Tab-separated table of C-alpha atoms in Angstrom:
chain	number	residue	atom	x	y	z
A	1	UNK	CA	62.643	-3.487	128.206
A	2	UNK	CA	64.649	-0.368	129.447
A	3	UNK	CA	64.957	2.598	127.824
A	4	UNK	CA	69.025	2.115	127.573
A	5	UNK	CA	67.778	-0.575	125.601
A	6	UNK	CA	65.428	0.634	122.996
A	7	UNK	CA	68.169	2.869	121.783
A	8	UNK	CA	69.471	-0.099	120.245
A	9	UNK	CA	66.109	-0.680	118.158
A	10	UNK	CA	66.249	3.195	117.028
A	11	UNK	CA	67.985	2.144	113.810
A	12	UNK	CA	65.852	-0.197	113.240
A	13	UNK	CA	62.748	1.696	113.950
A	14	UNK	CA	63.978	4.678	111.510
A	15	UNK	CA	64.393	1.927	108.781
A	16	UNK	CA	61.049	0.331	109.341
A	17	UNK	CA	59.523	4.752	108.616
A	18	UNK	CA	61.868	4.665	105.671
A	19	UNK	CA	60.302	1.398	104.259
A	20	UNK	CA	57.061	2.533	105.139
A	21	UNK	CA	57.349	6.135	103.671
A	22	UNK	CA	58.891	4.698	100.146
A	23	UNK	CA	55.845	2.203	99.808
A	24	UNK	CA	53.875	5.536	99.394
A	25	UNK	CA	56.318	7.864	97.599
A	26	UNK	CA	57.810	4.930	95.171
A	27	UNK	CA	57.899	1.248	95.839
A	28	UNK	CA	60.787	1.066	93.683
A	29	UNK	CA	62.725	3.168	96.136
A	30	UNK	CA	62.364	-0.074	98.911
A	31	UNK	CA	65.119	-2.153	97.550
A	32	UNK	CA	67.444	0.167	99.876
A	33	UNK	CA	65.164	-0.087	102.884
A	34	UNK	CA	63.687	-3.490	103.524
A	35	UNK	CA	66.817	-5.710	103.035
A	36	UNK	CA	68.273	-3.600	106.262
A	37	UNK	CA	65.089	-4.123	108.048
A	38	UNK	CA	65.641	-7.992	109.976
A	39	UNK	CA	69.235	-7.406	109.906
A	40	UNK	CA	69.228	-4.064	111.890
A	41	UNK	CA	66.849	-5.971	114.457
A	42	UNK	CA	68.869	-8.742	114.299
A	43	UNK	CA	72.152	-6.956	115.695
A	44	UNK	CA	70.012	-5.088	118.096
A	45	UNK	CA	68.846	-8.187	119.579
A	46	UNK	CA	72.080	-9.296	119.478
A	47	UNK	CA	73.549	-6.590	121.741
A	48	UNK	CA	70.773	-6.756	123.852
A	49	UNK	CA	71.207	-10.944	124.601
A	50	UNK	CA	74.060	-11.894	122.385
A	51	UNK	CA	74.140	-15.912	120.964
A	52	UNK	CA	74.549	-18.582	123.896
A	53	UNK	CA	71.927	-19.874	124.154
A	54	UNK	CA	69.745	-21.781	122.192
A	55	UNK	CA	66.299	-19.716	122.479
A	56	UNK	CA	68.438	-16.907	121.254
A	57	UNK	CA	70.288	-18.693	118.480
A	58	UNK	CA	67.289	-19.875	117.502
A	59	UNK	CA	65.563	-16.714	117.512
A	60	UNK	CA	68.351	-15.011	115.253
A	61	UNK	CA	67.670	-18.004	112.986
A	62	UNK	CA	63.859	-16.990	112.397
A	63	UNK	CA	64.737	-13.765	111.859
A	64	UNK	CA	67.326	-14.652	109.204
A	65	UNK	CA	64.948	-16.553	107.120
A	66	UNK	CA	62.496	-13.493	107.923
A	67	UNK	CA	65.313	-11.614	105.677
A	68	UNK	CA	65.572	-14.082	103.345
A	69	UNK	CA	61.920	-14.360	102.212
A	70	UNK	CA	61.928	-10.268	102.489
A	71	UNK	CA	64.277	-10.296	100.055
A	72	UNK	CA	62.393	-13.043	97.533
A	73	UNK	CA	59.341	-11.501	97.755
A	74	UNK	CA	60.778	-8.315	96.594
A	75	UNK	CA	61.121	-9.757	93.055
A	76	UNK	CA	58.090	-12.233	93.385
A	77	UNK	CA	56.435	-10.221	90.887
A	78	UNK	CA	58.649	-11.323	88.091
A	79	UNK	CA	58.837	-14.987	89.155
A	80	UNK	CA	56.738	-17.144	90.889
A	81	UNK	CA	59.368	-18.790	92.219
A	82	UNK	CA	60.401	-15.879	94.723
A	83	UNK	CA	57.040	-15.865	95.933
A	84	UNK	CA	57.226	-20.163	96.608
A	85	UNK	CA	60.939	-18.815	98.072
A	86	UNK	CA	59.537	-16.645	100.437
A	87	UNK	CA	56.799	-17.956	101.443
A	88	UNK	CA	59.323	-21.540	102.246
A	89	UNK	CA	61.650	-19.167	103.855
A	90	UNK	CA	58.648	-17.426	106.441
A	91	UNK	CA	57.065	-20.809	106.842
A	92	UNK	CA	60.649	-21.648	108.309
A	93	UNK	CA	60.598	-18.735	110.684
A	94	UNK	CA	57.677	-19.870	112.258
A	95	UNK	CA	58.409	-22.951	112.803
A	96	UNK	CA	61.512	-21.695	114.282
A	97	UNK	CA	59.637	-19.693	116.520
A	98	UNK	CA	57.378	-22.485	117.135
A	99	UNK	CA	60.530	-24.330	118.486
A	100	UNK	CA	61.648	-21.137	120.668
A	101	UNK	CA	58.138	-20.982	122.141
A	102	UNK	CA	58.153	-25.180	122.810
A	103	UNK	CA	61.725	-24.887	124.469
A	104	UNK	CA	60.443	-22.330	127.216
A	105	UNK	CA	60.534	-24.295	130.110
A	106	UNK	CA	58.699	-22.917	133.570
A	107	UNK	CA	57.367	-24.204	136.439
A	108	UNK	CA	53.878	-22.540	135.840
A	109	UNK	CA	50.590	-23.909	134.223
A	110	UNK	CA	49.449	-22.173	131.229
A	111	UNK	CA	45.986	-20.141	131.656
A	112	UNK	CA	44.706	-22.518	128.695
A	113	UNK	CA	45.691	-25.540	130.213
A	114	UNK	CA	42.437	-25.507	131.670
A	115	UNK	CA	40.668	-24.047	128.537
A	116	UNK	CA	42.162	-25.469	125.634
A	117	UNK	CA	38.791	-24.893	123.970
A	118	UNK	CA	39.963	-21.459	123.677
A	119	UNK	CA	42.479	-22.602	121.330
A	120	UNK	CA	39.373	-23.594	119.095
A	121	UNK	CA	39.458	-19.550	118.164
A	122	UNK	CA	42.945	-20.446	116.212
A	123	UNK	CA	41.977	-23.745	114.734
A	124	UNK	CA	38.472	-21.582	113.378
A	125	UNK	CA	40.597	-18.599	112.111
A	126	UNK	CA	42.450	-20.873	110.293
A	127	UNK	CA	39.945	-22.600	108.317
A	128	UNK	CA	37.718	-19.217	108.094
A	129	UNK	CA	40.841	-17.482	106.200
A	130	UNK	CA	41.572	-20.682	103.966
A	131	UNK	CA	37.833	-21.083	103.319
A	132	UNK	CA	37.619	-17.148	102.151
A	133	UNK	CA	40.813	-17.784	100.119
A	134	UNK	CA	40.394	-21.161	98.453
A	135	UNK	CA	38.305	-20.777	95.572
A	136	UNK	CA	41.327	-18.392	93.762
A	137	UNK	CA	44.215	-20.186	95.343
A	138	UNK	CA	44.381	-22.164	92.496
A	139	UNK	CA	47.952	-24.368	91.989
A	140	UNK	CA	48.971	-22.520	95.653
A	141	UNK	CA	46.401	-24.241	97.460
A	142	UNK	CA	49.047	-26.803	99.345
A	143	UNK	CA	51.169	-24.800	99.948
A	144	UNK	CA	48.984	-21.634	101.456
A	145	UNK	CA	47.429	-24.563	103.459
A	146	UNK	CA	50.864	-25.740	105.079
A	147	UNK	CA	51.615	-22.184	105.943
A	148	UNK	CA	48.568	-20.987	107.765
A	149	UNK	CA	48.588	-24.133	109.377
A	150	UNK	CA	51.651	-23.497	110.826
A	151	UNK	CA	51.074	-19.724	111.568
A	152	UNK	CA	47.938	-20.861	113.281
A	153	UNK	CA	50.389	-23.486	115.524
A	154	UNK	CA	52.887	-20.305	115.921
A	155	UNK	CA	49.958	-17.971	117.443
A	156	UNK	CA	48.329	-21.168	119.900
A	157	UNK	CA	52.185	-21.795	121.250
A	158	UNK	CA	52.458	-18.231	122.087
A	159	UNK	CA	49.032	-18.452	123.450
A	160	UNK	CA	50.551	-20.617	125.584
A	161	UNK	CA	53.033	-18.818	126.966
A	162	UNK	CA	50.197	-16.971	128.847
A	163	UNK	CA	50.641	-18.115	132.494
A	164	UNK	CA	53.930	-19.769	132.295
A	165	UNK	CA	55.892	-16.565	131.690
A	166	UNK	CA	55.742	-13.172	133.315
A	167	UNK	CA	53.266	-11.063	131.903
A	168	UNK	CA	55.455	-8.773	130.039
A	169	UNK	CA	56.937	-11.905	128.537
A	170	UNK	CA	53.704	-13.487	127.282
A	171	UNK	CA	52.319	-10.685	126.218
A	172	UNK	CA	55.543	-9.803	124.214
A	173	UNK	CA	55.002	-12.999	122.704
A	174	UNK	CA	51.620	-12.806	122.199
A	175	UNK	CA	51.594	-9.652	120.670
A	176	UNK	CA	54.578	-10.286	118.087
A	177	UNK	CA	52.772	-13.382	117.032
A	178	UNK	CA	49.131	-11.646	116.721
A	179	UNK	CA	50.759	-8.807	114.587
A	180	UNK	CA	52.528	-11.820	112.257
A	181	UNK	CA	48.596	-13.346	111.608
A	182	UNK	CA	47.287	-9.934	110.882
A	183	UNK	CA	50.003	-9.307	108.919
A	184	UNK	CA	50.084	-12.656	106.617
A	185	UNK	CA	46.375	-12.531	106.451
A	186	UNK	CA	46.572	-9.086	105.060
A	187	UNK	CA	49.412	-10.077	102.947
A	188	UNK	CA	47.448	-13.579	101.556
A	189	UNK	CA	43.962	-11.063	100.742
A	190	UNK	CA	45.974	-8.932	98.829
A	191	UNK	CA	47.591	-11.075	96.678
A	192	UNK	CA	44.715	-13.850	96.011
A	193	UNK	CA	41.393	-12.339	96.629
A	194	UNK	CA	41.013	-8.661	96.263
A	195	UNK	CA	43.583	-5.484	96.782
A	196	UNK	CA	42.713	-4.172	100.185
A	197	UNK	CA	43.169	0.237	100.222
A	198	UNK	CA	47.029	0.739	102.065
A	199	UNK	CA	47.955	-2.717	102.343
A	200	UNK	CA	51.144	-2.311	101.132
A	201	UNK	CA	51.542	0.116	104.440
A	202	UNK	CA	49.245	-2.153	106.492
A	203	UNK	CA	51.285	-5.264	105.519
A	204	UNK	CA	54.558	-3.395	106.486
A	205	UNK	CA	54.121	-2.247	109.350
A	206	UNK	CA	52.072	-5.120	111.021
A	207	UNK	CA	55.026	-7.167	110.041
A	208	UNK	CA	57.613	-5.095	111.633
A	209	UNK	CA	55.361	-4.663	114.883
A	210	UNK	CA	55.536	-8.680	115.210
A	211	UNK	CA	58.839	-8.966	114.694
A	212	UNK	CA	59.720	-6.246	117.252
A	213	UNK	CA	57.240	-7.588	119.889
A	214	UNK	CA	58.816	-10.998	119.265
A	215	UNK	CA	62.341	-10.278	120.039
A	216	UNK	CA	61.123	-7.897	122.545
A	217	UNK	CA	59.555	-10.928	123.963
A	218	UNK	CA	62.724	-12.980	123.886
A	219	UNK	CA	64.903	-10.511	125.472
A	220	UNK	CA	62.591	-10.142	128.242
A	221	UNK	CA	62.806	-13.560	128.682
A	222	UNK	CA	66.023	-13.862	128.649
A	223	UNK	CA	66.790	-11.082	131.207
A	224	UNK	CA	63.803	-11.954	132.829
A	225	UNK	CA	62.996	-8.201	133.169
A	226	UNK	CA	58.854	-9.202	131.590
A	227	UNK	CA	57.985	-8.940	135.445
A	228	UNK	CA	58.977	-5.216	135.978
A	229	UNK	CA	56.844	-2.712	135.682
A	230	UNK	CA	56.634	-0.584	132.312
């Protein structure tokens, strides 16, 4: 991505040290800071690639219900509702991004098309993280389930994408959808096992990384700039 274009991303990259800076100074203060988050990288994306076609429609569609279930967790601490509303509206991202990573067409193998064992280190992640978080999942065990389920399909389709795309595509990809497992997996610890030291800040920005390196991802698809060099 060229530098002309990460200009475009400043706004949302100042928001993102906002957000982060109020979860330390006063949490309270982050109802003015993460609802702008997805939609400043939303219109960024959007003047990088603009709407017609379908990966990028798509794409703006994930990060929509990104916003959405930003916005219902905010209050998920005095309903349990917003936290079944964001967690539906995330689990809908990724398998929006799922279906953004399955339309990629190319005329390239994948690197794991002759090692799909490798994609046993997803499947074990998976049931390692729902193993450590069972016992206090309690009434959220289907639906935790479902969603790492499909956060573990997200990761193995960008996995995929290794081989088929240019490097700097895959990796974009791969990157954005590594930072979203980290980040969900911090997120699911500190809610139903035990508070982990910063990872309200840890959470954050993991999040935001992923959802930059995503879109990043897309646009150098799209422009097919992922085979220049940095």
């Amino acid at each position: 991505m060229s530098s002309n274009r990460l200009v475009r991303y400043l706004p949302f990259a100042l928001a993102v040290l906002l957000d982060l800076a109020f979860i330390g100074i006063d949490p309270s203060l982050r109802i003015y800071s993460k609802p702008l988050l997805m939609p400043l990288l939303m219109a960024a994306y959007f003047s990088d690639v603009g709407a017609a076609k379908d990966h990028s429609r798509i794409l703006l569609a994930a990060l929509l219900f990104s916003w959405i279930g930003d916005v219902l967790l905010m209050f998920d601490g005095s309903s349990a509702g917003f936290f079944i509303g964001g967690l539906s509206s995330f689990l809908l991202a990724h398998i929006l991004y799922i279906v953004c990573f399955l339309g990629i067409r190319s005329d390239k193998a994948s690197y794991l098309k002759s090692r799909p064992v490798m994609l046993l280190v997803v499947v074990v992640y998976v049931f390692e993280l729902l193993y450590i978080l069972w016992p206090k999942l309690g009434g959220m065990r289907i639906p935790v389930s479902v969603y790492a389920v499909v956060i573990g399909t997200m990761l193995g389709c960008a996995l995929w994408q290794y081989g088929r795309l240019e490097t700097g595509t895959a990796w974009s990809f791969i990157a954005g959808a590594m930072f979203f497992v980290v980040s969900d997996t911090l997120l699911a610890i500190n809610r139903f096992s035990h508070p982990i030291p910063g990872g309200g800040l840890l959470v954050m920005s993991t999040y935001c990384l992923a959802q930059f390196m995503l879109a990043r991802g897309s646009v150098l698809h799209l422009t097919g700039e992922g085979s220049k060099p940095a």
